[in-house]
């Protein structure tokens, strides 16, 4: 079964994570959010797995970026090196409005 990771579980990320429950089950969904209270409440409500950003980037087949556009740079400073070490295929999906695919690829250091 494919693993799905959500970096940010606010309104948009949380809604997609909840929708994913029907398809892959809570055991295959991993979430991270900088707001630990929001993260714990979401995990308690849905039974999904709490993980850190590095774990999600290393292990998930689908990675959803559910953070605000102005937070992407800080997030990618943390996860770009991990992305660069991956040897398996993955799909990166951004929900950040107004941020181009080229900008995301540059921040992720993906050619």
C-alpha atoms as a PDB file:
ATOM      1  CA  UNK A   1       0.000   0.000   0.000  1.00  0.00           C
ATOM      2  CA  UNK A   2       1.234   3.480  -0.829  1.00  0.00           C
ATOM      3  CA  UNK A   3       2.114   5.832   2.015  1.00  0.00           C
ATOM      4  CA  UNK A   4       0.783   9.377   1.926  1.00  0.00           C
ATOM      5  CA  UNK A   5       2.414  12.214   3.855  1.00  0.00           C
ATOM      6  CA  UNK A   6       1.070  15.643   4.667  1.00  0.00           C
ATOM      7  CA  UNK A   7       3.393  18.483   5.627  1.00  0.00           C
ATOM      8  CA  UNK A   8       0.823  20.735   7.246  1.00  0.00           C
ATOM      9  CA  UNK A   9      -2.546  19.521   8.486  1.00  0.00           C
ATOM     10  CA  UNK A  10      -4.504  22.748   8.609  1.00  0.00           C
ATOM     11  CA  UNK A  11      -7.627  23.430   6.576  1.00  0.00           C
ATOM     12  CA  UNK A  12      -6.406  22.219   3.190  1.00  0.00           C
ATOM     13  CA  UNK A  13      -3.926  19.543   4.260  1.00  0.00           C
ATOM     14  CA  UNK A  14      -6.296  18.252   6.906  1.00  0.00           C
ATOM     15  CA  UNK A  15      -9.196  18.030   4.466  1.00  0.00           C
ATOM     16  CA  UNK A  16      -7.136  16.035   1.971  1.00  0.00           C
ATOM     17  CA  UNK A  17      -5.752  13.781   4.696  1.00  0.00           C
ATOM     18  CA  UNK A  18      -9.297  13.040   5.904  1.00  0.00           C
ATOM     19  CA  UNK A  19     -10.421  12.296   2.352  1.00  0.00           C
ATOM     20  CA  UNK A  20      -7.450   9.934   1.932  1.00  0.00           C
ATOM     21  CA  UNK A  21      -8.577   7.871   4.919  1.00  0.00           C
ATOM     22  CA  UNK A  22     -11.243   6.213   2.785  1.00  0.00           C
ATOM     23  CA  UNK A  23      -8.736   5.105   0.166  1.00  0.00           C
ATOM     24  CA  UNK A  24      -5.618   4.057   2.061  1.00  0.00           C
ATOM     25  CA  UNK A  25      -6.572   3.872   5.731  1.00  0.00           C
ATOM     26  CA  UNK A  26      -5.110   5.756   8.678  1.00  0.00           C
ATOM     27  CA  UNK A  27      -2.160   3.377   9.006  1.00  0.00           C
ATOM     28  CA  UNK A  28      -0.772   4.623   5.674  1.00  0.00           C
ATOM     29  CA  UNK A  29      -1.158   8.344   6.342  1.00  0.00           C
ATOM     30  CA  UNK A  30       1.566  10.372   8.050  1.00  0.00           C
ATOM     31  CA  UNK A  31       1.166  13.992   9.127  1.00  0.00           C
ATOM     32  CA  UNK A  32       3.415  16.773  10.340  1.00  0.00           C
ATOM     33  CA  UNK A  33       2.603  20.303  11.420  1.00  0.00           C
ATOM     34  CA  UNK A  34       4.679  22.927  13.229  1.00  0.00           C
ATOM     35  CA  UNK A  35       1.718  23.495  15.560  1.00  0.00           C
ATOM     36  CA  UNK A  36       2.063  20.477  17.861  1.00  0.00           C
ATOM     37  CA  UNK A  37      -1.354  21.022  19.473  1.00  0.00           C
ATOM     38  CA  UNK A  38      -3.086  21.111  16.085  1.00  0.00           C
ATOM     39  CA  UNK A  39      -1.095  18.061  15.006  1.00  0.00           C
ATOM     40  CA  UNK A  40      -2.019  16.013  18.078  1.00  0.00           C
ATOM     41  CA  UNK A  41      -5.699  16.999  17.875  1.00  0.00           C
ATOM     42  CA  UNK A  42      -5.814  16.014  14.201  1.00  0.00           C
ATOM     43  CA  UNK A  43      -4.103  12.678  14.839  1.00  0.00           C
ATOM     44  CA  UNK A  44      -6.396  11.944  17.787  1.00  0.00           C
ATOM     45  CA  UNK A  45      -9.447  12.670  15.633  1.00  0.00           C
ATOM     46  CA  UNK A  46      -8.348  10.604  12.627  1.00  0.00           C
ATOM     47  CA  UNK A  47      -5.937   7.954  14.017  1.00  0.00           C
ATOM     48  CA  UNK A  48      -3.304   8.894  11.419  1.00  0.00           C
ATOM     49  CA  UNK A  49       0.389   8.678  12.247  1.00  0.00           C
ATOM     50  CA  UNK A  50       2.332  11.659  13.543  1.00  0.00           C
ATOM     51  CA  UNK A  51       5.779  11.917  11.942  1.00  0.00           C
ATOM     52  CA  UNK A  52       8.455  14.518  11.460  1.00  0.00           C
ATOM     53  CA  UNK A  53       8.975  16.181   8.087  1.00  0.00           C
ATOM     54  CA  UNK A  54      12.131  14.198   7.361  1.00  0.00           C
ATOM     55  CA  UNK A  55      10.366  10.870   7.914  1.00  0.00           C
ATOM     56  CA  UNK A  56       7.567  11.870   5.552  1.00  0.00           C
ATOM     57  CA  UNK A  57       9.973  13.007   2.842  1.00  0.00           C
ATOM     58  CA  UNK A  58      12.050   9.848   3.206  1.00  0.00           C
ATOM     59  CA  UNK A  59       9.250   7.283   3.348  1.00  0.00           C
ATOM     60  CA  UNK A  60       6.057   8.506   1.713  1.00  0.00           C
ATOM     61  CA  UNK A  61       5.135   7.850  -1.906  1.00  0.00           C
ATOM     62  CA  UNK A  62       2.925  10.938  -2.108  1.00  0.00           C
ATOM     63  CA  UNK A  63       3.945  14.084  -0.235  1.00  0.00           C
ATOM     64  CA  UNK A  64       1.451  16.918   0.061  1.00  0.00           C
ATOM     65  CA  UNK A  65       2.727  20.396   0.898  1.00  0.00           C
ATOM     66  CA  UNK A  66      -0.067  21.932   2.930  1.00  0.00           C
ATOM     67  CA  UNK A  67       1.780  24.955   4.276  1.00  0.00           C
ATOM     68  CA  UNK A  68       1.235  28.611   3.508  1.00  0.00           C
ATOM     69  CA  UNK A  69       3.288  29.917   0.564  1.00  0.00           C
ATOM     70  CA  UNK A  70       5.409  32.155   2.802  1.00  0.00           C
ATOM     71  CA  UNK A  71       6.425  29.097   4.865  1.00  0.00           C
ATOM     72  CA  UNK A  72       7.678  27.022   1.941  1.00  0.00           C
ATOM     73  CA  UNK A  73      11.222  28.408   1.974  1.00  0.00           C
ATOM     74  CA  UNK A  74      11.768  27.444   5.621  1.00  0.00           C
ATOM     75  CA  UNK A  75      10.239  24.019   5.043  1.00  0.00           C
ATOM     76  CA  UNK A  76      12.447  23.329   2.036  1.00  0.00           C
ATOM     77  CA  UNK A  77      15.571  24.415   3.921  1.00  0.00           C
ATOM     78  CA  UNK A  78      14.807  21.495   6.214  1.00  0.00           C
ATOM     79  CA  UNK A  79      13.681  18.874   3.695  1.00  0.00           C
ATOM     80  CA  UNK A  80      15.601  19.600   0.466  1.00  0.00           C
ATOM     81  CA  UNK A  81      18.697  17.664   1.616  1.00  0.00           C
ATOM     82  CA  UNK A  82      16.467  14.693   2.479  1.00  0.00           C
ATOM     83  CA  UNK A  83      14.754  14.875  -0.913  1.00  0.00           C
ATOM     84  CA  UNK A  84      18.184  14.823  -2.541  1.00  0.00           C
ATOM     85  CA  UNK A  85      19.055  11.559  -0.785  1.00  0.00           C
ATOM     86  CA  UNK A  86      15.938   9.690  -1.942  1.00  0.00           C
ATOM     87  CA  UNK A  87      16.547   6.803  -4.280  1.00  0.00           C
ATOM     88  CA  UNK A  88      12.893   5.870  -4.829  1.00  0.00           C
ATOM     89  CA  UNK A  89      10.243   7.664  -6.855  1.00  0.00           C
ATOM     90  CA  UNK A  90       7.735   9.930  -5.143  1.00  0.00           C
ATOM     91  CA  UNK A  91       5.137  12.503  -6.070  1.00  0.00           C
ATOM     92  CA  UNK A  92       5.298  15.971  -4.553  1.00  0.00           C
ATOM     93  CA  UNK A  93       2.006  17.895  -4.538  1.00  0.00           C
ATOM     94  CA  UNK A  94       1.817  21.550  -3.557  1.00  0.00           C
ATOM     95  CA  UNK A  95      -1.296  23.338  -2.373  1.00  0.00           C
ATOM     96  CA  UNK A  96       0.535  26.674  -2.100  1.00  0.00           C
ATOM     97  CA  UNK A  97      -1.362  29.258  -4.135  1.00  0.00           C
ATOM     98  CA  UNK A  98       0.689  31.423  -6.446  1.00  0.00           C
ATOM     99  CA  UNK A  99       3.887  29.374  -6.220  1.00  0.00           C
ATOM    100  CA  UNK A 100       5.074  28.023  -9.558  1.00  0.00           C
ATOM    101  CA  UNK A 101       6.252  24.508 -10.212  1.00  0.00           C
ATOM    102  CA  UNK A 102       9.644  25.939 -11.158  1.00  0.00           C
ATOM    103  CA  UNK A 103       9.906  27.708  -7.793  1.00  0.00           C
ATOM    104  CA  UNK A 104       9.042  24.516  -5.930  1.00  0.00           C
ATOM    105  CA  UNK A 105      11.572  22.527  -7.945  1.00  0.00           C
ATOM    106  CA  UNK A 106      14.233  25.138  -7.221  1.00  0.00           C
ATOM    107  CA  UNK A 107      13.512  25.146  -3.466  1.00  0.00           C
ATOM    108  CA  UNK A 108      13.482  21.345  -3.448  1.00  0.00           C
ATOM    109  CA  UNK A 109      16.703  21.330  -5.472  1.00  0.00           C
ATOM    110  CA  UNK A 110      15.124  18.994  -8.029  1.00  0.00           C
ATOM    111  CA  UNK A 111      16.419  19.160 -11.587  1.00  0.00           C
END
